[in-house]
Amino acid sequence: MCDQTFMAITFGPCDNCSTTSPLMNIYIKNEPTNYCSFCVEMMACQGLLKGETLASLKNESESLKKKLEEERAKLHDVELHQVAEKIEVVSALSIKTRRVLKGHGNKVLCMDWCKDKRRLVSSSQDGKVIVWDGFTLNKEHAVPMPCTWVMACAYAPSGCAIACGGLDNKCSVYPLSLDKNENLAAKKKSVAMHTNYLSGCTFTNSDMQILTSSGDGTCALWDVESGQLLQSFHGHTADVLSLDLAPSETGNTFVSGGCDKKANVWDMRSGQNVQSFETHESDINCVKYYPSGDAFASASDDATCRLYDLRADREVAVYQKDSIIFGVSSLDFSLSGRLLFGGYNDYTINIWDVLKGNRVSMLFGHENRVSTVKVSPDGTSVCSASWDNTLRIWA
Amino acid sequence: MSGSSNIIAMKKVVQQLRLEASINRVKVSQAAADLQQFCLQNAHQDPLLTGMSSSTNPFRPQKVCSFL
């Protein structure tokens, strides 16, 4: 037990730079202080300035970059689709629209499945967040948000709460109650606060922590109960548009992608950027881990999806076709990782064979851009959300 | 002051590159083989890949219940 306690302020002016932002409570020389996350990062570099000049650092960074490229190239002995030549081709898929969920008044921007495999939450430009039962098409809850463009929404692992946010720069958590008459908006809890729009949010393995990504270029880990900023992730040089948590067996990392064309892998405990990939030619709209956790895929405005292997530390596959010229907004893997579903701005969903690299099938039906594509937790269906105000469940 | 903040920023870049250069990497052939093995091992449990008959598909077309 600590014998010294002080008021842990979670938001306010930083003791170092005076900017008002979420604060991290730390001890410097046994004195409790409140620093903003940026000052904490800068502090880690302070003590290392002796004997180094700007020129020597520049030289070192150039030589390190070259060394990185050489190391990565050395291991590039074969292509993924060459390794996969001997396996059977994917048999014809019979995936069709099984449900159309109508009810939103404007573009549906995001959706997430509940772990019970039938419920899902969706958020829209009209400021509404709706919880649906996918089997019966029942709308179980409808929460009005104070802002339009609710760009991110997530279901808690327990199924008892949802988180959402967007242009309000915040991520708010709403506990879901069984009482239909209860006013959900009144029970809202503001958890995360960023200095620009919220682009993505997800609960970690429990209902107690939320990971968020924002247009301010950072990702952050928050404690839901206190609203405290637990860890902050700096490294992107432009808006971060998407993030995904590693599957639970493989540990505490997550991947983020953004408008700086980079996809970064982070260690959640230390806040360290452990790996970085920059091969896309335009903004990365979505990143998703491969089910085994050893790789991840990214979707970009350059009309390609790319697969990066974390152990080989490089891009191993590009999913593209000359006839596909529209950007990909979202993607997800099927349960075994063999199929990759990509939602495109040309209103279609393309299904790719992850190993062989070719397109297996296309899903038509939406009448406007597909904004989000997510496979259900048991892998039986795919849900897609679109700017045509509807969601479709395909199986 | 801006000089030292440039140095700090550069120092961060170099630290990051040092970290990235020092990680252990495996050959693409090895990594690709592992990805392929994972796919094949789990293929039969993947409903979207193997297809489901209408009777077992939880999203089958809704049937109307009627009293007899």
Short mmCIF file of C-alpha atoms in Angstrom, two decimals:
data_model
loop_
_atom_site.label_atom_id
_atom_site.label_comp_id
_atom_site.label_asym_id
_atom_site.label_seq_id
_atom_site.Cartn_x
_atom_site.Cartn_y
_atom_site.Cartn_z
CA MET A 1 0.00 0.00 0.00
CA CYS A 2 1.42 3.42 -0.77
CA ASP A 3 1.53 5.77 2.17
CA GLN A 4 1.42 8.79 -0.06
CA THR A 5 -1.65 9.50 -2.10
CA PHE A 6 -2.45 12.52 -4.21
CA MET A 7 -5.39 13.62 -6.23
CA ALA A 8 -5.06 11.79 -9.54
CA ILE A 9 -6.32 14.30 -12.06
CA THR A 10 -7.14 12.69 -15.39
CA PHE A 11 -7.62 15.77 -17.53
CA GLY A 12 -6.24 19.27 -17.20
CA PRO A 13 -3.15 21.47 -17.77
CA CYS A 14 0.15 19.61 -18.09
CA ASP A 15 2.75 20.50 -15.42
CA ASN A 16 5.42 20.83 -18.12
CA CYS A 17 3.92 22.38 -21.24
CA SER A 18 0.61 23.68 -19.83
CA THR A 19 -1.54 22.31 -22.66
CA THR A 20 -4.90 21.03 -21.49
CA SER A 21 -5.11 17.34 -22.35
CA PRO A 22 -5.50 13.88 -20.81
CA LEU A 23 -2.82 13.49 -18.11
CA MET A 24 -0.61 10.65 -16.97
CA ASN A 25 0.16 10.63 -13.24
CA ILE A 26 3.85 9.87 -12.70
CA TYR A 27 6.54 10.28 -10.02
CA ILE A 28 9.63 12.37 -10.92
CA LYS A 29 12.34 12.22 -8.20
CA ASN A 30 9.66 10.99 -5.77
CA GLU A 31 7.47 13.99 -6.50
CA PRO A 32 3.99 13.27 -7.92
CA THR A 33 3.42 15.14 -11.18
CA ASN A 34 0.88 15.24 -13.97
CA TYR A 35 2.35 15.25 -17.45
CA CYS A 36 0.57 15.03 -20.79
CA SER A 37 1.49 11.94 -22.82
CA PHE A 38 3.68 13.90 -25.24
CA CYS A 39 5.88 15.30 -22.45
CA VAL A 40 6.26 11.80 -20.97
CA GLU A 41 7.60 10.60 -24.35
CA MET A 42 10.00 13.53 -24.70
CA MET A 43 11.30 12.99 -21.16
CA ALA A 44 12.52 9.52 -22.07
CA CYS A 45 14.96 11.09 -24.56
CA GLN A 46 16.28 13.92 -22.40
CA GLY A 47 19.20 12.16 -20.73
CA LEU A 48 20.80 10.94 -23.95
CA LEU A 49 21.99 14.13 -25.57
CA LYS A 50 25.66 14.01 -24.58
CA GLY A 51 28.12 13.75 -27.44
CA GLU A 52 25.57 13.65 -30.22
CA THR A 53 24.94 16.23 -32.88
CA LEU A 54 22.14 16.57 -35.38
CA ALA A 55 24.49 15.55 -38.19
CA SER A 56 25.73 12.38 -36.49
CA LEU A 57 22.15 11.39 -35.67
CA LYS A 58 21.08 11.95 -39.30
CA ASN A 59 23.92 9.76 -40.53
CA GLU A 60 23.03 7.04 -38.09
CA SER A 61 19.37 7.11 -39.12
CA GLU A 62 20.28 6.83 -42.82
CA SER A 63 22.59 3.88 -42.24
CA LEU A 64 20.03 2.17 -40.00
CA LYS A 65 17.32 2.56 -42.65
CA LYS A 66 19.62 1.00 -45.25
CA LYS A 67 20.49 -1.83 -42.91
CA LEU A 68 16.78 -2.50 -42.26
CA GLU A 69 16.08 -2.74 -45.99
CA GLU A 70 18.99 -5.12 -46.52
CA GLU A 71 17.97 -7.35 -43.64
CA ARG A 72 14.40 -7.55 -44.89
CA ALA A 73 15.47 -8.24 -48.48
CA LYS A 74 17.80 -11.07 -47.42
CA LEU A 75 14.89 -13.11 -46.13
CA HIS A 76 12.70 -12.60 -49.17
CA ASP A 77 13.38 -15.98 -50.74
CA VAL A 78 9.93 -16.82 -52.05
CA GLU A 79 6.45 -15.35 -52.60
CA LEU A 80 3.41 -16.50 -50.59
CA HIS A 81 1.45 -17.51 -53.68
CA GLN A 82 4.36 -19.67 -54.85
CA VAL A 83 4.33 -21.57 -51.56
CA ALA A 84 0.56 -21.98 -51.97
CA GLU A 85 0.64 -23.35 -55.53
CA LYS A 86 0.19 -26.95 -54.46
CA ILE A 87 -2.93 -26.56 -52.37
CA GLU A 88 -6.46 -26.91 -53.69
CA VAL A 89 -8.33 -23.99 -55.15
CA VAL A 90 -11.17 -22.61 -53.05
CA SER A 91 -14.43 -24.25 -54.17
CA ALA A 92 -17.25 -22.04 -55.41
CA LEU A 93 -18.79 -20.06 -52.59
CA SER A 94 -22.55 -19.77 -52.21
CA ILE A 95 -22.74 -16.64 -50.11
CA LYS A 96 -25.89 -14.55 -50.45
CA THR A 97 -27.65 -11.74 -48.66
CA ARG A 98 -29.68 -13.25 -45.83
CA ARG A 99 -30.78 -10.13 -43.98
CA VAL A 100 -31.06 -6.44 -44.81
CA LEU A 101 -31.16 -4.18 -41.77
CA LYS A 102 -32.99 -0.95 -42.52
CA GLY A 103 -33.54 1.78 -40.01
CA HIS A 104 -30.73 4.27 -40.14
CA GLY A 105 -31.59 7.65 -41.58
CA ASN A 106 -28.19 8.28 -43.12
CA LYS A 107 -24.88 6.61 -44.04
CA VAL A 108 -23.95 3.69 -41.77
CA LEU A 109 -20.31 4.28 -40.85
CA CYS A 110 -19.36 1.45 -38.53
CA MET A 111 -20.63 -1.79 -37.02
CA ASP A 112 -19.49 -4.44 -34.56
CA TRP A 113 -20.69 -7.92 -33.63
CA CYS A 114 -21.52 -9.03 -30.10
CA LYS A 115 -19.82 -12.20 -28.81
CA ASP A 116 -23.21 -13.94 -28.75
CA LYS A 117 -22.95 -14.05 -32.59
CA ARG A 118 -26.41 -12.63 -33.22
CA ARG A 119 -26.44 -9.09 -31.90
CA LEU A 120 -24.66 -6.22 -33.53
CA VAL A 121 -24.26 -2.51 -33.01
CA SER A 122 -24.09 0.03 -35.81
CA SER A 123 -23.48 3.77 -35.92
CA SER A 124 -24.46 6.31 -38.52
CA GLN A 125 -23.96 9.82 -39.85
CA ASP A 126 -27.40 10.71 -38.51
CA GLY A 127 -26.00 10.51 -34.97
CA LYS A 128 -27.84 7.33 -34.00
CA VAL A 129 -26.33 4.15 -32.61
CA ILE A 130 -28.61 1.10 -32.98
CA VAL A 131 -28.28 -2.34 -31.38
CA TRP A 132 -29.88 -5.03 -33.59
CA ASP A 133 -30.72 -8.69 -33.22
CA GLY A 134 -29.37 -10.13 -36.48
CA PHE A 135 -31.70 -13.15 -36.51
CA THR A 136 -35.01 -11.36 -36.00
CA LEU A 137 -34.11 -7.89 -37.36
CA ASN A 138 -35.37 -6.43 -34.06
CA LYS A 139 -33.92 -3.09 -33.04
CA GLU A 140 -33.17 -3.64 -29.37
CA HIS A 141 -31.79 -0.22 -28.46
CA ALA A 142 -31.42 3.12 -30.22
CA VAL A 143 -29.12 5.72 -28.69
CA PRO A 144 -29.03 9.27 -29.99
CA MET A 145 -25.56 10.81 -29.89
CA PRO A 146 -25.00 14.54 -29.50
CA CYS A 147 -22.89 14.68 -32.66
CA THR A 148 -23.30 13.54 -36.27
CA TRP A 149 -20.75 11.24 -37.96
CA VAL A 150 -20.43 8.57 -35.30
CA MET A 151 -17.43 6.95 -36.94
CA ALA A 152 -16.63 4.22 -34.47
CA CYS A 153 -18.63 1.81 -32.39
CA ALA A 154 -17.77 -1.34 -30.46
CA TYR A 155 -19.55 -4.02 -28.44
CA ALA A 156 -18.16 -4.93 -25.00
CA PRO A 157 -16.99 -8.55 -24.60
CA SER A 158 -19.65 -9.16 -21.94
CA GLY A 159 -22.39 -7.89 -24.26
CA CYS A 160 -23.52 -5.48 -21.57
CA ALA A 161 -22.23 -2.21 -22.97
CA ILE A 162 -21.35 -0.42 -26.17
CA ALA A 163 -18.79 2.29 -26.90
CA CYS A 164 -19.04 4.88 -29.66
CA GLY A 165 -17.67 8.21 -30.77
CA GLY A 166 -16.77 10.36 -33.73
CA LEU A 167 -16.76 14.07 -34.39
CA ASP A 168 -17.27 14.81 -30.70
CA ASN A 169 -13.59 13.77 -30.18
CA LYS A 170 -14.69 11.47 -27.39
CA CYS A 171 -15.41 7.81 -26.85
CA SER A 172 -18.45 7.23 -24.63
CA VAL A 173 -19.59 3.99 -23.04
CA TYR A 174 -23.30 3.16 -22.65
CA PRO A 175 -24.33 0.26 -20.41
CA LEU A 176 -27.14 -1.72 -22.07
CA SER A 177 -30.08 -2.54 -19.89
CA LEU A 178 -32.83 -5.07 -20.40
CA ASP A 179 -35.44 -2.45 -19.59
CA LYS A 180 -36.59 -1.06 -22.95
CA ASN A 181 -38.02 2.07 -21.38
CA GLU A 182 -34.78 3.13 -19.79
CA ASN A 183 -33.18 6.19 -21.32
CA LEU A 184 -29.75 4.95 -22.38
CA ALA A 185 -28.45 8.41 -23.25
CA ALA A 186 -28.73 9.42 -19.59
CA LYS A 187 -26.32 6.69 -18.47
CA LYS A 188 -23.57 7.76 -20.85
CA LYS A 189 -20.02 7.67 -19.53
CA SER A 190 -17.34 9.72 -21.32
CA VAL A 191 -14.15 7.72 -21.29
CA ALA A 192 -11.69 8.89 -23.92
CA MET A 193 -10.84 12.43 -24.91
CA HIS A 194 -8.82 13.26 -27.98
CA THR A 195 -8.01 16.54 -29.69
CA ASN A 196 -9.51 15.44 -33.00
CA TYR A 197 -12.18 13.03 -34.26
CA LEU A 198 -12.37 9.47 -32.98
CA SER A 199 -11.76 7.06 -35.87
CA GLY A 200 -11.78 3.71 -34.09
CA CYS A 201 -12.41 2.12 -30.73
CA THR A 202 -12.35 -1.37 -29.31
CA PHE A 203 -12.61 -2.96 -25.87
CA THR A 204 -9.59 -4.98 -24.81
CA ASN A 205 -10.18 -8.43 -23.34
CA SER A 206 -12.50 -7.08 -20.66
CA ASP A 207 -15.12 -4.35 -20.31
CA MET A 208 -12.65 -2.35 -18.23
CA GLN A 209 -10.31 -0.92 -20.84
CA ILE A 210 -10.80 0.73 -24.21
CA LEU A 211 -8.28 1.30 -26.98
CA THR A 212 -8.97 4.27 -29.26
CA SER A 213 -7.49 5.76 -32.42
CA SER A 214 -7.95 9.36 -33.45
CA GLY A 215 -7.54 11.95 -36.17
CA ASP A 216 -5.02 13.67 -33.87
CA GLY A 217 -2.47 11.01 -34.89
CA THR A 218 -2.38 9.07 -31.63
CA CYS A 219 -3.86 5.90 -30.18
CA ALA A 220 -4.61 5.60 -26.49
CA LEU A 221 -5.57 3.04 -23.86
CA TRP A 222 -8.13 4.15 -21.27
CA ASP A 223 -9.56 2.82 -18.04
CA VAL A 224 -13.35 2.83 -18.41
CA GLU A 225 -14.24 3.28 -14.75
CA SER A 226 -12.09 6.33 -14.01
CA GLY A 227 -11.61 7.73 -17.51
CA GLN A 228 -7.85 7.70 -16.85
CA LEU A 229 -5.36 7.64 -19.72
CA LEU A 230 -3.29 4.48 -19.12
CA GLN A 231 -0.98 4.52 -22.11
CA SER A 232 -0.53 6.66 -25.14
CA PHE A 233 0.94 5.65 -28.51
CA HIS A 234 2.78 8.31 -30.52
CA GLY A 235 4.43 7.65 -33.85
CA HIS A 236 1.98 8.28 -36.67
CA THR A 237 2.54 11.55 -38.49
CA ALA A 238 -1.06 11.93 -39.68
CA ASP A 239 -4.60 10.81 -38.75
CA VAL A 240 -4.88 7.25 -37.48
CA LEU A 241 -7.89 5.67 -39.19
CA SER A 242 -8.06 2.16 -37.81
CA LEU A 243 -6.77 -0.23 -35.19
CA ASP A 244 -7.08 -3.92 -34.35
CA LEU A 245 -6.16 -5.90 -31.24
CA ALA A 246 -4.05 -9.07 -31.58
CA PRO A 247 -6.02 -12.31 -31.00
CA SER A 248 -5.82 -13.06 -27.29
CA GLU A 249 -3.46 -16.06 -27.46
CA THR A 250 -0.62 -14.03 -28.88
CA GLY A 251 -0.22 -11.26 -26.38
CA ASN A 252 -0.57 -7.59 -25.73
CA THR A 253 -0.07 -5.94 -29.08
CA PHE A 254 -2.22 -4.08 -31.54
CA VAL A 255 -1.80 -2.70 -35.05
CA SER A 256 -2.86 0.73 -36.30
CA GLY A 257 -2.99 2.27 -39.78
CA GLY A 258 -3.40 5.84 -40.92
CA CYS A 259 -3.17 8.62 -43.45
CA ASP A 260 0.65 8.60 -43.30
CA LYS A 261 0.44 5.29 -45.29
CA LYS A 262 2.07 3.48 -42.38
CA ALA A 263 0.87 0.49 -40.40
CA ASN A 264 2.45 0.31 -36.94
CA VAL A 265 2.48 -2.55 -34.44
CA TRP A 266 2.53 -1.46 -30.79
CA ASP A 267 3.24 -3.07 -27.43
CA MET A 268 0.30 -2.12 -25.22
CA ARG A 269 2.19 -2.18 -21.95
CA SER A 270 5.24 -0.11 -22.86
CA GLY A 271 3.66 2.12 -25.51
CA GLN A 272 6.55 1.17 -27.80
CA ASN A 273 6.19 0.97 -31.57
CA VAL A 274 7.72 -2.45 -32.23
CA GLN A 275 7.32 -2.76 -36.01
CA SER A 276 6.39 -0.43 -38.83
CA PHE A 277 5.38 -1.09 -42.45
CA GLU A 278 5.16 1.46 -45.22
CA THR A 279 4.39 0.00 -48.65
CA HIS A 280 0.94 1.38 -49.40
CA GLU A 281 0.66 4.26 -51.83
CA SER A 282 -2.20 6.01 -50.10
CA ASP A 283 -4.13 6.26 -46.80
CA ILE A 284 -4.66 3.03 -44.93
CA ASN A 285 -8.36 2.80 -44.07
CA CYS A 286 -8.48 -0.45 -42.16
CA VAL A 287 -6.13 -2.96 -40.51
CA LYS A 288 -7.03 -6.47 -39.34
CA TYR A 289 -5.02 -9.26 -37.71
CA TYR A 290 -4.84 -12.67 -39.34
CA PRO A 291 -6.58 -15.22 -37.04
CA SER A 292 -3.28 -16.78 -35.92
CA GLY A 293 -1.90 -13.40 -34.88
CA ASP A 294 1.29 -13.81 -36.95
CA ALA A 295 0.23 -11.46 -39.72
CA PHE A 296 -2.15 -8.64 -40.49
CA ALA A 297 -3.83 -7.18 -43.56
CA SER A 298 -4.44 -3.56 -44.47
CA ALA A 299 -6.93 -1.87 -46.80
CA SER A 300 -6.07 1.34 -48.58
CA ASP A 301 -7.30 4.08 -50.89
CA ASP A 302 -4.72 2.84 -53.42
CA ALA A 303 -7.27 0.05 -54.26
CA THR A 304 -5.09 -2.72 -52.81
CA CYS A 305 -5.20 -4.91 -49.73
CA ARG A 306 -1.82 -6.08 -48.48
CA LEU A 307 -0.77 -8.86 -46.12
CA TYR A 308 2.20 -8.25 -43.81
CA ASP A 309 3.85 -11.08 -41.89
CA LEU A 310 5.08 -10.02 -38.44
CA ARG A 311 7.77 -12.68 -38.07
CA ALA A 312 9.24 -12.09 -41.54
CA ASP A 313 8.81 -8.34 -40.92
CA ARG A 314 7.67 -7.57 -44.47
CA GLU A 315 4.78 -7.43 -46.92
CA VAL A 316 4.09 -10.93 -48.26
CA ALA A 317 1.08 -10.46 -50.53
CA VAL A 318 -0.79 -7.76 -52.46
CA TYR A 319 -4.44 -8.28 -53.41
CA GLN A 320 -5.14 -6.14 -56.46
CA LYS A 321 -6.55 -6.24 -59.96
CA ASP A 322 -6.27 -3.79 -62.84
CA SER A 323 -10.06 -3.61 -63.03
CA ILE A 324 -10.33 -2.53 -59.38
CA ILE A 325 -9.66 1.19 -59.14
CA PHE A 326 -11.72 2.22 -56.15
CA GLY A 327 -10.33 2.39 -52.62
CA VAL A 328 -10.95 -0.31 -50.04
CA SER A 329 -12.55 0.99 -46.89
CA SER A 330 -12.61 -2.12 -44.73
CA LEU A 331 -11.61 -5.77 -44.58
CA ASP A 332 -11.90 -8.89 -42.45
CA PHE A 333 -10.68 -12.49 -42.49
CA SER A 334 -12.85 -15.59 -42.40
CA LEU A 335 -12.34 -17.92 -39.41
CA SER A 336 -9.54 -20.00 -40.95
CA GLY A 337 -7.87 -17.01 -42.54
CA ARG A 338 -8.24 -18.42 -46.03
CA LEU A 339 -10.74 -15.82 -47.24
CA LEU A 340 -10.34 -12.05 -47.09
CA PHE A 341 -13.49 -9.95 -47.45
CA GLY A 342 -12.85 -6.40 -48.67
CA GLY A 343 -15.46 -3.64 -48.81
CA TYR A 344 -14.84 -1.25 -51.69
CA ASN A 345 -15.94 2.24 -52.63
CA ASP A 346 -17.42 0.86 -55.88
CA TYR A 347 -20.28 -0.61 -53.78
CA THR A 348 -19.01 -4.23 -53.94
CA ILE A 349 -17.35 -6.69 -51.59
CA ASN A 350 -14.51 -8.67 -53.13
CA ILE A 351 -13.53 -12.03 -51.63
CA TRP A 352 -9.83 -12.90 -52.02
CA ASP A 353 -7.98 -16.19 -51.54
CA VAL A 354 -5.39 -15.11 -48.98
CA LEU A 355 -2.84 -17.79 -49.89
CA LYS A 356 -3.08 -17.84 -53.68
CA GLY A 357 -3.69 -14.12 -54.07
CA ASN A 358 -6.56 -14.27 -56.55
CA ARG A 359 -10.11 -13.03 -56.27
CA VAL A 360 -12.57 -15.82 -55.54
CA SER A 361 -15.91 -14.07 -55.65
CA MET A 362 -17.77 -10.77 -55.51
CA LEU A 363 -20.80 -9.80 -53.45
CA PHE A 364 -23.22 -7.33 -54.97
CA GLY A 365 -26.16 -5.68 -53.31
CA HIS A 366 -25.24 -2.39 -51.75
CA GLU A 367 -26.26 0.80 -53.50
CA ASN A 368 -23.46 2.95 -52.18
CA ARG A 369 -19.97 2.64 -50.69
CA VAL A 370 -19.34 -0.21 -48.28
CA SER A 371 -17.96 1.39 -45.12
CA THR A 372 -17.38 -1.62 -42.82
CA VAL A 373 -17.11 -5.39 -43.28
CA LYS A 374 -16.97 -7.74 -40.27
CA VAL A 375 -17.13 -11.52 -39.97
CA SER A 376 -19.27 -12.82 -37.08
CA PRO A 377 -17.43 -14.28 -34.03
CA ASP A 378 -18.31 -17.88 -34.97
CA GLY A 379 -17.48 -17.32 -38.65
CA THR A 380 -20.94 -18.20 -39.96
CA SER A 381 -21.70 -14.87 -41.58
CA VAL A 382 -20.35 -11.51 -42.71
CA CYS A 383 -22.02 -8.20 -42.00
CA SER A 384 -21.46 -5.16 -44.18
CA ALA A 385 -22.45 -1.57 -43.47
CA SER A 386 -22.89 0.93 -46.26
CA TRP A 387 -23.50 4.55 -47.18
CA ASP A 388 -26.83 3.40 -48.64
CA ASN A 389 -28.21 3.53 -45.03
CA THR A 390 -28.47 -0.24 -44.67
CA LEU A 391 -26.52 -3.17 -43.28
CA ARG A 392 -26.51 -6.58 -44.93
CA ILE A 393 -25.78 -9.96 -43.41
CA TRP A 394 -24.33 -12.48 -45.88
CA ALA A 395 -24.02 -16.20 -45.24
CA MET B 1 15.38 25.86 -28.05
CA SER B 2 14.11 24.64 -31.39
CA GLY B 3 17.60 23.22 -32.02
CA SER B 4 17.40 20.94 -29.01
CA SER B 5 13.85 19.84 -29.83
CA ASN B 6 15.04 18.90 -33.34
CA ILE B 7 17.77 16.84 -31.73
CA ILE B 8 15.25 15.22 -29.40
CA ALA B 9 12.99 14.36 -32.35
CA MET B 10 15.97 12.97 -34.30
CA LYS B 11 17.06 10.98 -31.26
CA LYS B 12 13.60 9.42 -31.11
CA VAL B 13 13.82 8.43 -34.78
CA VAL B 14 17.25 6.83 -34.29
CA GLN B 15 16.10 4.97 -31.15
CA GLN B 16 13.09 3.66 -33.06
CA LEU B 17 15.23 2.51 -36.01
CA ARG B 18 17.71 0.80 -33.68
CA LEU B 19 14.84 -1.09 -32.10
CA GLU B 20 13.41 -2.12 -35.45
CA ALA B 21 16.81 -3.19 -36.83
CA SER B 22 17.46 -5.46 -33.87
CA ILE B 23 14.39 -7.71 -34.04
CA ASN B 24 14.70 -11.35 -35.08
CA ARG B 25 13.25 -12.17 -38.47
CA VAL B 26 12.40 -15.45 -40.15
CA LYS B 27 12.52 -16.28 -43.85
CA VAL B 28 9.41 -15.64 -45.92
CA SER B 29 9.31 -19.32 -46.92
CA GLN B 30 9.03 -20.30 -43.26
CA ALA B 31 6.45 -17.63 -42.45
CA ALA B 32 4.40 -18.46 -45.55
CA ALA B 33 4.46 -22.17 -44.72
CA ASP B 34 3.13 -21.42 -41.24
CA LEU B 35 0.32 -19.21 -42.59
CA GLN B 36 -0.63 -21.95 -45.04
CA GLN B 37 -0.61 -24.60 -42.32
CA PHE B 38 -2.90 -22.51 -40.12
CA CYS B 39 -5.36 -22.08 -42.98
CA LEU B 40 -5.46 -25.76 -43.86
CA GLN B 41 -5.75 -26.89 -40.25
CA ASN B 42 -8.75 -24.65 -39.63
CA ALA B 43 -10.37 -24.91 -43.04
CA HIS B 44 -12.96 -27.49 -42.09
CA GLN B 45 -14.15 -25.31 -39.20
CA ASP B 46 -14.69 -22.30 -41.42
CA PRO B 47 -18.42 -22.10 -42.33
CA LEU B 48 -17.97 -19.41 -44.96
CA LEU B 49 -15.30 -21.42 -46.74
CA THR B 50 -16.94 -24.83 -46.68
CA GLY B 51 -20.49 -23.60 -47.04
CA MET B 52 -23.41 -24.55 -44.83
CA SER B 53 -26.65 -26.20 -45.81
CA SER B 54 -29.75 -24.09 -45.39
CA SER B 55 -30.92 -26.16 -42.46
CA THR B 56 -27.86 -25.51 -40.30
CA ASN B 57 -27.35 -21.89 -41.35
CA PRO B 58 -28.57 -19.67 -38.48
CA PHE B 59 -29.33 -16.94 -41.00
CA ARG B 60 -31.53 -19.13 -43.17
CA PRO B 61 -34.56 -17.40 -44.67
CA GLN B 62 -37.17 -16.80 -42.01
CA LYS B 63 -40.01 -19.27 -42.05
CA VAL B 64 -43.42 -18.07 -41.06
CA CYS B 65 -44.96 -19.90 -38.11
CA SER B 66 -48.61 -20.72 -38.44
CA PHE B 67 -51.07 -22.39 -36.14
CA LEU B 68 -52.37 -25.65 -37.49
#
